CSV table of C-alpha atoms in Angstrom, one decimal:
chain,number,residue,atom,x,y,z
A,1,MET,CA,42.5,19.2,-0.9
A,2,LEU,CA,40.4,18.5,-4.1
A,3,ARG,CA,36.7,19.2,-2.7
A,4,SER,CA,35.2,20.2,-6.0
A,5,LEU,CA,34.0,17.4,-8.3
A,6,ARG,CA,35.1,19.1,-11.4
A,7,THR,CA,38.6,19.9,-10.2
A,8,ARG,CA,38.8,16.2,-9.4
A,9,LEU,CA,37.8,15.1,-12.8
A,10,ILE,CA,40.1,17.6,-14.7
A,11,VAL,CA,43.2,16.6,-12.5
A,12,ALA,CA,42.3,12.8,-13.1
A,13,SER,CA,41.9,13.6,-16.9
A,14,VAL,CA,45.2,15.4,-16.9
A,15,LEU,CA,47.2,12.6,-15.0
A,16,TRP,CA,45.5,10.0,-17.5
A,17,THR,CA,46.4,11.9,-20.3
A,18,ALA,CA,49.9,12.3,-19.3
A,19,GLY,CA,50.6,8.9,-18.7
A,20,LEU,CA,49.0,8.1,-22.2
A,21,LEU,CA,51.0,10.7,-23.8
A,22,MET,CA,54.1,9.1,-22.4
A,23,ILE,CA,53.2,5.7,-23.4
A,24,MET,CA,52.5,6.8,-27.1
A,25,HIS,CA,55.7,8.8,-27.2
A,26,MET,CA,57.7,5.6,-26.7
A,27,LEU,CA,55.4,3.9,-29.3
A,28,SER,CA,56.0,6.6,-31.9
A,29,ILE,CA,59.7,6.5,-31.3
A,30,LEU,CA,59.7,2.7,-32.0
A,31,VAL,CA,57.4,3.0,-34.9
A,32,ILE,CA,59.7,5.9,-36.7
A,33,HIS,CA,62.8,3.9,-35.6
A,34,VAL,CA,61.4,0.8,-37.6
A,35,PHE,CA,59.5,2.8,-40.3
A,36,PRO,CA,61.5,6.2,-40.8
A,37,SER,CA,59.1,7.1,-43.9
A,38,VAL,CA,56.5,7.7,-41.5
A,39,ARG,CA,58.4,11.0,-40.2
A,40,GLY,CA,57.2,14.4,-41.2
A,41,ARG,CA,53.4,14.5,-42.6
A,42,ALA,CA,52.3,11.6,-40.3
A,43,SER,CA,53.5,13.3,-37.4
A,44,LEU,CA,51.8,16.5,-38.1
A,45,GLU,CA,48.3,14.6,-38.7
A,46,ALA,CA,48.9,12.7,-35.2
A,47,VAL,CA,49.4,16.1,-33.2
A,48,LEU,CA,46.0,17.6,-35.0
A,49,ILE,CA,44.2,14.3,-34.0
A,50,GLY,CA,45.8,14.5,-30.4
A,51,PHE,CA,44.3,18.1,-30.2
A,52,ALA,CA,41.0,17.1,-31.5
A,53,LEU,CA,40.9,14.3,-28.7
A,54,MET,CA,41.8,16.5,-26.2
A,55,ALA,CA,39.1,18.9,-27.1
A,56,ALA,CA,36.4,16.0,-27.5
A,57,GLY,CA,37.7,14.8,-23.7
A,58,VAL,CA,36.9,18.3,-22.4
A,59,LEU,CA,33.4,18.3,-23.7
A,60,VAL,CA,32.7,15.0,-22.5
A,61,ALA,CA,33.8,16.0,-19.1
A,62,ARG,CA,31.7,19.0,-19.2
A,63,ARG,CA,28.7,17.0,-20.3
A,64,GLY,CA,29.6,14.5,-17.5
A,65,LEU,CA,28.5,17.2,-14.7
A,66,THR,CA,25.2,18.2,-16.5
A,67,PRO,CA,23.0,15.4,-14.3
A,68,PHE,CA,24.4,17.3,-11.0
A,69,ARG,CA,23.1,20.5,-12.4
A,70,LEU,CA,19.6,18.8,-13.3
A,71,LEU,CA,19.8,17.3,-9.9
A,72,GLN,CA,20.3,20.8,-8.2
A,73,ALA,CA,17.6,22.1,-10.2
A,74,ARG,CA,15.0,19.4,-9.1
A,75,LEU,CA,16.0,19.5,-5.6
A,76,ALA,CA,15.1,23.0,-5.8
A,77,ALA,CA,11.7,22.4,-7.2
A,78,VAL,CA,10.9,20.0,-4.4
A,79,ARG,CA,12.1,22.4,-1.8
A,80,THR,CA,9.9,25.0,-3.3
A,81,GLY,CA,6.9,22.4,-3.5
A,82,GLN,CA,6.6,22.7,-7.3
A,83,GLU,CA,7.7,19.0,-7.3
A,84,ALA,CA,7.1,16.3,-4.9
A,85,ARG,CA,9.6,13.9,-6.1
A,86,VAL,CA,13.0,14.4,-7.5
A,87,GLN,CA,12.4,13.5,-11.3
A,88,GLY,CA,14.6,13.1,-14.3
A,89,ILE,CA,17.0,10.8,-16.1
A,90,TYR,CA,20.3,10.4,-14.5
A,91,PRO,CA,23.5,8.3,-14.8
A,92,THR,CA,23.8,4.7,-13.5
A,93,GLU,CA,26.0,6.2,-10.8
A,94,ILE,CA,23.5,8.6,-9.4
A,95,ARG,CA,20.4,6.6,-9.6
A,96,PRO,CA,20.9,4.9,-6.1
A,97,LEU,CA,21.0,8.3,-4.5
A,98,ILE,CA,18.0,9.7,-6.3
A,99,GLU,CA,16.0,6.6,-5.1
A,100,GLU,CA,17.3,7.2,-1.5
A,101,MET,CA,16.1,10.9,-1.7
A,102,ASN,CA,12.6,9.9,-2.9
A,103,GLY,CA,12.3,7.4,-0.3
A,104,LEU,CA,13.5,9.8,2.3
A,105,LEU,CA,10.7,12.4,0.8
A,106,GLU,CA,7.9,9.4,1.0
A,107,ASN,CA,9.0,8.6,4.9
A,108,ARG,CA,8.7,12.2,5.6
A,109,GLU,CA,5.4,12.8,3.9
A,110,ALA,CA,4.2,9.7,5.7
A,111,SER,CA,5.3,11.0,9.2
A,112,ILE,CA,3.5,14.2,8.5
A,113,ARG,CA,0.3,12.7,7.7
A,114,ARG,CA,0.4,10.5,10.8
A,115,ALA,CA,0.9,13.7,12.8
A,116,LEU,CA,-2.0,15.5,11.1
A,117,ALA,CA,-4.1,12.5,11.7
A,118,THR,CA,-3.4,12.5,15.4
A,119,ALA,CA,-3.7,16.4,15.6
A,120,GLY,CA,-7.3,16.1,13.8
A,121,ASP,CA,-8.2,13.1,16.3
A,122,LEU,CA,-7.1,15.3,19.2
A,123,ALA,CA,-8.9,18.2,18.1
A,124,HIS,CA,-12.1,16.5,17.5
A,125,GLY,CA,-11.9,14.5,20.8
A,126,LEU,CA,-11.7,18.1,22.4
A,127,LYS,CA,-14.3,19.7,20.8
A,128,THR,CA,-17.3,17.8,22.4
A,129,PRO,CA,-15.9,18.9,26.0
A,130,LEU,CA,-15.4,22.5,24.9
A,131,ALA,CA,-19.1,22.6,23.4
A,132,LEU,CA,-20.4,21.0,26.8
A,133,LEU,CA,-18.2,23.4,28.7
A,134,THR,CA,-19.8,26.5,26.4
A,135,GLN,CA,-23.3,24.9,27.2
A,136,GLU,CA,-22.4,25.1,31.1
A,137,ALA,CA,-21.3,28.6,30.7
A,138,ASP,CA,-24.5,29.6,29.1
A,139,ARG,CA,-26.8,27.8,31.9
A,140,LEU,CA,-24.8,29.5,34.6
A,141,ARG,CA,-25.2,32.8,32.9
A,142,ALA,CA,-29.1,32.2,32.5
A,143,GLU,CA,-29.0,31.4,36.4
A,144,GLY,CA,-27.5,35.0,37.2
A,145,HIS,CA,-23.8,33.6,37.8
A,146,ALA,CA,-22.5,35.8,35.3
A,147,ASP,CA,-18.8,36.4,36.4
A,148,THR,CA,-18.4,32.3,36.6
A,149,ALA,CA,-20.0,32.1,33.2
A,150,GLU,CA,-17.7,34.5,31.5
A,151,ALA,CA,-14.3,33.1,33.3
A,152,ILE,CA,-15.5,29.7,31.8
A,153,THR,CA,-16.3,31.2,28.3
A,154,GLN,CA,-12.9,33.1,28.3
A,155,GLN,CA,-11.0,29.6,29.0
A,156,VAL,CA,-13.0,27.8,26.3
A,157,GLU,CA,-12.2,30.4,24.0
A,158,LYS,CA,-8.5,30.0,24.6
A,159,MET,CA,-8.7,26.3,24.5
A,160,ALA,CA,-10.5,26.4,21.2
A,161,ARG,CA,-7.9,28.7,19.8
A,162,GLN,CA,-5.1,26.7,20.7
A,163,VAL,CA,-6.5,23.7,19.0
A,164,ASP,CA,-7.0,25.8,15.9
A,165,TYR,CA,-3.3,27.0,16.2
A,166,HIS,CA,-2.1,23.6,16.2
A,167,LEU,CA,-4.3,22.1,13.6
A,168,ALA,CA,-3.2,24.9,11.4
A,169,ARG,CA,0.5,24.2,11.7
A,170,ALA,CA,0.0,20.6,11.2
A,171,ARG,CA,-2.0,21.4,7.9
A,172,ALA,CA,0.4,23.7,6.7
A,173,ALA,CA,3.4,21.4,7.1
A,174,SER,CA,1.2,18.8,5.2
A,175,SER,CA,0.7,21.1,2.5
A,176,GLY,CA,4.3,22.2,2.3
A,177,ALA,CA,5.2,18.6,1.7
A,178,ALA,CA,2.4,18.0,-0.8
A,179,GLY,CA,3.6,20.8,-2.9
A,180,SER,CA,1.8,22.6,-5.6
A,181,ALA,CA,-1.6,24.1,-4.1
A,182,ARG,CA,-2.4,27.6,-5.6
A,183,THR,CA,-5.1,30.0,-3.9
A,184,LEU,CA,-6.5,33.2,-5.7
A,185,VAL,CA,-6.2,35.8,-3.0
A,186,ALA,CA,-9.2,37.7,-4.0
A,187,ASP,CA,-11.3,34.7,-3.5
A,188,SER,CA,-10.1,34.2,-0.1
A,189,ALA,CA,-10.6,38.1,0.7
A,190,GLU,CA,-13.9,38.1,-0.5
A,191,GLY,CA,-15.3,35.6,1.8
A,192,LEU,CA,-13.6,37.0,4.8
A,193,ILE,CA,-14.3,40.5,4.4
A,194,ARG,CA,-18.1,39.5,3.9
A,195,THR,CA,-17.9,37.7,7.2
A,196,LEU,CA,-16.1,40.5,9.3
A,197,ARG,CA,-18.5,42.9,7.9
A,198,LYS,CA,-21.2,40.8,9.4
A,199,LEU,CA,-19.3,40.3,12.7
A,200,HIS,CA,-18.8,43.9,13.0
A,201,ALA,CA,-22.2,45.1,11.8
A,202,ALA,CA,-22.7,47.2,14.9
A,203,ARG,CA,-19.9,49.4,14.0
A,204,THR,CA,-19.3,51.7,11.0
A,205,LEU,CA,-16.3,49.9,9.7
A,206,GLU,CA,-15.3,50.2,6.0
A,207,ILE,CA,-13.3,47.1,5.0
A,208,THR,CA,-12.0,47.3,1.4
A,209,ALA,CA,-9.8,45.1,-0.6
A,210,ASP,CA,-7.5,46.4,-3.7
A,211,LEU,CA,-6.1,43.1,-5.3
A,212,PRO,CA,-5.1,42.8,-8.9
A,213,PRO,CA,-6.9,40.2,-10.8
A,214,GLY,CA,-5.0,36.8,-10.8
A,215,LEU,CA,-2.9,37.5,-7.8
A,216,THR,CA,-2.1,33.7,-6.4
A,217,ALA,CA,-0.4,32.7,-3.3
A,218,ARG,CA,1.3,29.4,-2.9
A,219,MET,CA,-0.7,27.7,-0.3
A,220,GLN,CA,-3.7,25.8,0.6
A,221,ARG,CA,-7.0,28.0,0.8
A,222,GLU,CA,-7.3,27.0,4.2
A,223,ASP,CA,-4.1,28.5,5.3
A,224,LEU,CA,-4.4,31.7,3.3
A,225,ASP,CA,-7.7,32.1,4.9
A,226,GLU,CA,-6.3,31.7,8.4
A,227,ILE,CA,-3.6,34.0,7.7
A,228,LEU,CA,-5.8,36.9,6.1
A,229,GLY,CA,-8.7,36.2,8.6
A,230,ASN,CA,-6.3,36.7,11.4
A,231,LEU,CA,-4.8,40.0,10.1
A,232,LEU,CA,-8.3,41.3,8.9
A,233,ASP,CA,-9.8,40.6,12.3
A,234,ASN,CA,-6.9,42.3,14.4
A,235,ALA,CA,-7.4,45.1,12.2
A,236,CYS,CA,-10.9,45.3,12.8
A,237,THR,CA,-10.5,45.0,16.5
A,238,TRP,CA,-8.4,48.3,16.6
A,239,ALA,CA,-9.4,50.2,13.5
A,240,ALA,CA,-11.3,53.6,14.1
A,241,SER,CA,-13.2,53.1,10.8
A,242,THR,CA,-11.2,51.9,7.9
A,243,ILE,CA,-9.5,48.6,7.1
A,244,ARG,CA,-7.7,48.2,3.7
A,245,LEU,CA,-6.3,44.8,2.3
A,246,SER,CA,-4.2,45.4,-0.8
A,247,GLY,CA,-1.7,43.2,-2.7
A,248,ASN,CA,1.0,43.2,-5.3
A,249,GLN,CA,3.7,41.1,-7.0
A,250,SER,CA,7.1,41.7,-8.0
A,251,ASN,CA,10.4,39.8,-8.2
A,252,GLU,CA,8.9,36.5,-7.6
A,253,VAL,CA,7.5,37.9,-4.1
A,254,LEU,CA,4.0,38.2,-3.3
A,255,THR,CA,3.2,41.1,-0.8
A,256,LEU,CA,0.0,41.5,1.1
A,257,THR,CA,-0.3,44.6,3.5
A,258,VAL,CA,-3.5,45.3,5.9
A,259,ASP,CA,-3.8,48.7,7.1
A,260,ASP,CA,-6.1,50.2,9.7
A,261,ASP,CA,-6.6,53.8,11.2
A,262,GLY,CA,-6.4,52.9,14.8
A,263,PRO,CA,-4.1,53.7,17.4
A,264,GLY,CA,-1.1,51.8,16.0
A,265,LEU,CA,1.6,50.1,18.1
A,266,PRO,CA,4.8,51.1,19.4
A,267,PRO,CA,7.9,50.1,17.5
A,268,GLU,CA,9.4,48.1,20.3
A,269,LEU,CA,6.4,46.1,20.7
A,270,ARG,CA,5.9,45.2,17.0
A,271,ALA,CA,8.1,42.3,17.0
A,272,ALA,CA,7.0,40.9,20.7
A,273,VAL,CA,3.2,40.8,19.6
A,274,LEU,CA,4.2,38.3,16.8
A,275,GLU,CA,5.1,35.6,19.8
A,276,ARG,CA,2.8,33.2,21.1
A,277,GLY,CA,0.4,34.6,23.9
A,278,VAL,CA,1.9,38.2,23.7
A,279,ARG,CA,-1.1,40.6,23.5
A,280,ALA,CA,-0.4,44.5,23.3
A,281,ASP,CA,-3.5,45.2,25.4
A,282,GLU,CA,-4.3,42.5,28.3
A,283,ALA,CA,-7.8,44.3,28.7
A,284,ALA,CA,-8.6,43.7,25.0
A,285,PRO,CA,-10.3,40.3,24.1
A,286,GLY,CA,-8.1,37.7,22.2
A,287,SER,CA,-5.9,34.8,23.0
A,288,GLY,CA,-2.6,36.3,21.9
A,289,LEU,CA,-2.2,33.6,19.2
A,290,GLY,CA,-4.0,35.2,16.2
A,291,LEU,CA,-0.5,37.2,15.0
A,292,ALA,CA,1.5,34.2,16.1
A,293,ILE,CA,-0.6,32.0,14.1
A,294,VAL,CA,0.3,34.3,11.0
A,295,ARG,CA,3.8,34.3,11.7
A,296,ASP,CA,4.3,30.4,11.9
A,297,LEU,CA,2.2,29.8,8.9
A,298,ALA,CA,4.0,32.5,6.8
A,299,GLU,CA,7.4,30.9,8.0
A,300,LEU,CA,6.0,27.3,6.9
A,301,TYR,CA,5.8,28.5,3.5
A,302,GLY,CA,9.0,30.5,3.2
A,303,GLY,CA,7.7,33.7,4.0
A,304,ASN,CA,7.3,36.3,7.0
A,305,VAL,CA,5.2,39.0,8.4
A,306,ALA,CA,6.1,42.1,9.7
A,307,LEU,CA,4.2,44.9,11.5
A,308,GLU,CA,5.0,48.8,10.9
A,309,GLU,CA,3.4,52.1,10.9
A,310,SER,CA,0.4,52.4,8.3
A,311,PRO,CA,-0.1,55.5,6.0
A,312,GLN,CA,-3.6,55.7,7.8
A,313,ARG,CA,-1.5,56.5,10.9
A,314,GLY,CA,-2.8,53.2,12.5
A,315,LEU,CA,-1.0,49.6,12.1
A,316,ARG,CA,0.2,47.9,9.0
A,317,ALA,CA,0.7,44.2,8.8
A,318,ARG,CA,2.8,43.4,5.8
A,319,LEU,CA,2.9,39.5,4.5
A,320,THR,CA,5.4,38.4,2.1
A,321,LEU,CA,5.5,35.0,0.4
A,322,PRO,CA,7.5,33.3,-2.3
A,323,VAL,CA,5.7,33.0,-5.5
A,324,GLY,CA,7.8,30.3,-7.4
């Protein structure tokens, strides 16, 4: 019935005051009966004092709710990664709750660290066998077994991509728990564009970035590299000649877009290709995990990614991330 703490405090105060007034009324009648000279001015002063006490009681009750508003703000800071623990000075009755919350956060971080370490060990354990398989494929290719070598190479690339995918997820989960990492978008974009220009040097691709100075993403550098790298690489795969990365920040939201002038993608396929293993063209190279990695990482940081038609008539990937 009384679910609001504020309402409960008010009702309790009213009941307590009503009982006190009844007692004081009876006492005043008794005093006036014994001392008739008190009647008059003293009664008016008592009424004024009573109103003053009631006003003071309301102020004290309002102040009593302040720690809950502070707690709400601190929890929001923890959720957005601005703080790792619930901090502040709270009344004695709330401190055990704060201690339990911080203990829960510590246990969660420890679990994530263990999961990350396990994923890292698994990844390193798989890298050596994958490297051996790649060498075996090279040997077969040199001996004239090109088809077998190509099949092995494709499977190795898929397995390596799977390893990278799960490592990226584990790293992002750990980063989100740790909290407050910030990365300049321009720093990440510069290195990626330089690398992609070398990888696609045989093609006449124009890769440009239009980013305001100081544009910052609230995430680890490795995760921003992973996201932008996949978006730019996908654009390079399909672009005819130009790829453009741009960004802006407004209303506490960071927006990054990657446009290409390729064939684009039908609207009915745009959501599907963000799922794991789904590829728009099975004949094209790739594992179908790149955009899925982008989507998963963006969601882990509280953002999202969407595909739409580009002003360049190709495909636009729009990434949005919270700033605060």
